[in-house]
Amino acid sequence: MSKTLKGITLKGSAELVAEFFSFGINSILYQRGIYPAETFTRVTQYDMSLQLTTDAKLKNYLTNVISQLKEWLFDCTVQKLVVVITCLETNEVLERWQFDLECDKTAKEGSAPREKSIKAIQEEIRSVIRQITATVTFLPLLETACAFDLLIYTDKDLEVPEQWEESGPQLIDQSEEVRLRSFTTTIHKVNSMVAYKRTNST
Amino acid sequence: MDDMEDTTIFSTLKSFKSLISGPDHSLLETEPAYGRSDLQKLYTKRVELEEAAERVRSHTSLLQLTQEKQQMELSHKRARIELEKEAHSSSRDLQREIDRNRELLLKIRRLEEREEKANQALNEQMENNKALKRNLEELHKKANVKDSKLTEADQMISELKDETRRLNQKIQIQESKFSTQNLEIQALQEQLDVQRKKYQDVSQRYQNLQSSHSISTESELKMKELERRLALQEQDSVIVKNMKSEMVRLPELEREIKRLREENCFLRETKENNSLLKEETEGLRKKLERVERVMEEKLKAELEKEKLEQELQAWENIGQAAGLNIRKPEDLSREVIQIQQRELNLKQQNYTLNSRLKQMLLRVAAENKKNEQQQKLEMLLDSRRERDGMRAILESYDSELATSEYSPQLMFRVKEAEDMLQKVQAHNTEMETQLSKAQEEAGSFKLQVQMVKMTLYLYTCMCLFFRQKIEELEAERQRLEEQNNILEMRLERHNLQGDYDPVKTKVIHLQMNPTSIAKQQHAEEVEQLRLECQLLRDRIRKIEAGGGVTKDDTTLIIPPSQEILDLRKQMESAELKNQRLKEVFQKKIQEFRTACYVLTGYQIDITVENQYRLTSVYAEHMEDSLLFKSTGPVGSGSMQLLETDFSRTLTGLVDLHLFHQKSIPVFLSAVTIELFSRQTVT
């Protein structure tokens, strides 16, 4: 964690948020069973044990996305990150984990670091991840084989890099939404929410 | 089998021999001892032996027959097998020969086709040869023609050579001429050069002249232009001087302008003041006129007063001349009282008038000056009327005074009345002035009041209007707040669902993302499964069809079909063999049974397992039959007779032959004899 010990800079905040996304996405994939549980390994982060994937292709994909996201966080051009879970057989979107990002644009490269302790931020992140694990209790079961995708909502005028392409928002038809906790580094604020497809029994 | 049969035969022969030898020994031994009984015993023994021998013979014959039968069967089988093999081999040979035939036929056809093609090729080549020969002939002809042409050309060449010699001679002559002429040309050219030089000099001079000429014209043009410019500049200088002079005047002008402006303002003010003054003057003139009128009337009134005074003095003189009356003081007092009452009335009227005036002031909005004038005129008229009244009173008083006496009290009272009148008049004038002032004030106040009322009315209207507006705006505000809340809720909901503004935001993702990769893999798996399904279905169809003649691309089916065909053929051949064996067996059995029937006289049927029904040739009824059951192990030959209707009729024979003699063949033969005897007798 390359941040100044005395406060949070823009770069440090971007790194914190990117790290949170990396662990958060891994937790979601493990909890929802998108990948088999035996492909995950236990690591310690934010004073709690989290699951991290060992699948090489998946790791590669996640590092690509997260590194690009870190750049965009530094430029304050990213608005949302969405984890979309799709059923392979019917091509329907079953779940959408959406993270809204609010960036304080006054904090630029050379401005003074903000006063907020890293421990407090980590405490907030911990509560968010705990809540993600807890939401699994009321989410409907994913019985069919599913795949996930990461969508990023950016400013319209952003230059799309080579390997990226524009896509639709992949909304859920007839969804229930639940708002989860948020955390802030005083430069970036992350609001979490989950939307899932309403099952016919409910 | 044959050995076994031989051994049984040999065993039976041995037993037979033993049996025969046995009783012989016994016979020889017992002969001397016993007589007929020994002979009978020997006879019976011989009979028994003969019967046993017959039995043995029959057994042997049976065995031989069975042996022969088996041998026959074997030979038949072998023959059949060999025949079938031969048939197979022959069929195979046939097929091979047929195939060979076909192949040979095909070869023959191909060879025939090749022959035909070769023939066609030959024909074509023959034709080509003929064509080539024709071409050669033509070419030969052309060559001949060309040779003839060549000879002609040679002739032409020789002629042309002669001509060339002649022409060469001509050329030499002309060349000499040409050289002389060249010399002449050179001389002329030298002359030309000299003259050219002269020409060039002249031309150069001419050019110089022209250039100087042009320069002069240009300079003249420049002169003219300069003169023009000079003139313009002089004009400009003049203008500049004027301008300078004017410029000098500028500050003065400005000052004048200022002065003029100030004068203008002053004049405007004065104009305004003039207008105002004019208005004032007009007002004052009007006032003057009024005052003059009033003065005139006043003069007139004074004149009248003087006249009245004169008349009063005259009347006083007359009165003084006359004496006092008793009645007259009372009358005078009454008249004075009346005058006082009238004065009071006048005062009351004044007061009432004043009050009325005040009421009028309060009630009426704006009054004109003519009204004031009219009122003043009325007042004057009233005063005149009062004067007239007073005159009338005075006249009446004078008339009364003429008959009566007057006293200085009356005079005094008259004077007081006149004083009162004057005072009243002064008071009236004062009142008039006050009235006018008050009216003016009232007018102004009325105007102000009206203005205030108007403003109040306007303000109230505006208040009401603003209140309505405020209420409407508040209602709108509430409505808008509710709408705002609803829209915010909707926005929040859409934001939670993931909606976005396409103008400001766009959604991107990596092209190689897990979902697309998983979808591709899924699609590929589905495709593979479909292909496998199709392949399996094709395989199944082919297996059901039997593999057959057509060999497909599927490489798994070919070998088993051949074996299956061979096995099927073997099956069919075995089945055929079985069927044939069955037929032959049935035939043989039929033959045997008929032979038994004919020879033994009984038809033996197996009704049930181990039960045999015998029907005699000579049976009287079709149902007459004997039932025998085989007891003991199979093949031992022990039989028992079962009770039937027919057997009950034969109880004697049964007792004799079966119970006593214990011989079934004897019984059967006895039964046939019995039945035969029955038939022949009847």
Coordinates of C-alpha atoms in Angstrom, one line a residue, chain A residues 11 18 34 46 58 64 68 72 75 85 87 92 99 109 116 136-137 156 172 201:
Chain A
K11 CA -3.1 7.9 -6.3
A18 CA -8.9 -1.0 -6.9
I34 CA -19.6 -19.0 -10.5
Y46 CA -8.6 -6.2 5.9
L58 CA -9.5 -15.6 -14.5
N64 CA -6.3 -6.5 -16.8
Q68 CA -7.2 -0.2 -16.4
W72 CA -9.4 5.7 -14.8
D75 CA -8.3 10.4 -13.9
I85 CA -24.0 -12.7 -13.8
C87 CA -27.3 -17.8 -17.2
E92 CA -30.7 -14.1 -19.2
F99 CA -20.7 -0.2 -7.4
E109 CA -2.2 15.4 -8.6
K116 CA -8.4 10.1 7.0
V136 CA -26.1 -14.5 -0.1
T137 CA -28.8 -15.6 2.4
K156 CA -18.9 9.6 -22.9
I172 CA -32.4 -7.3 -15.4
S201 CA -42.4 -17.9 -6.2

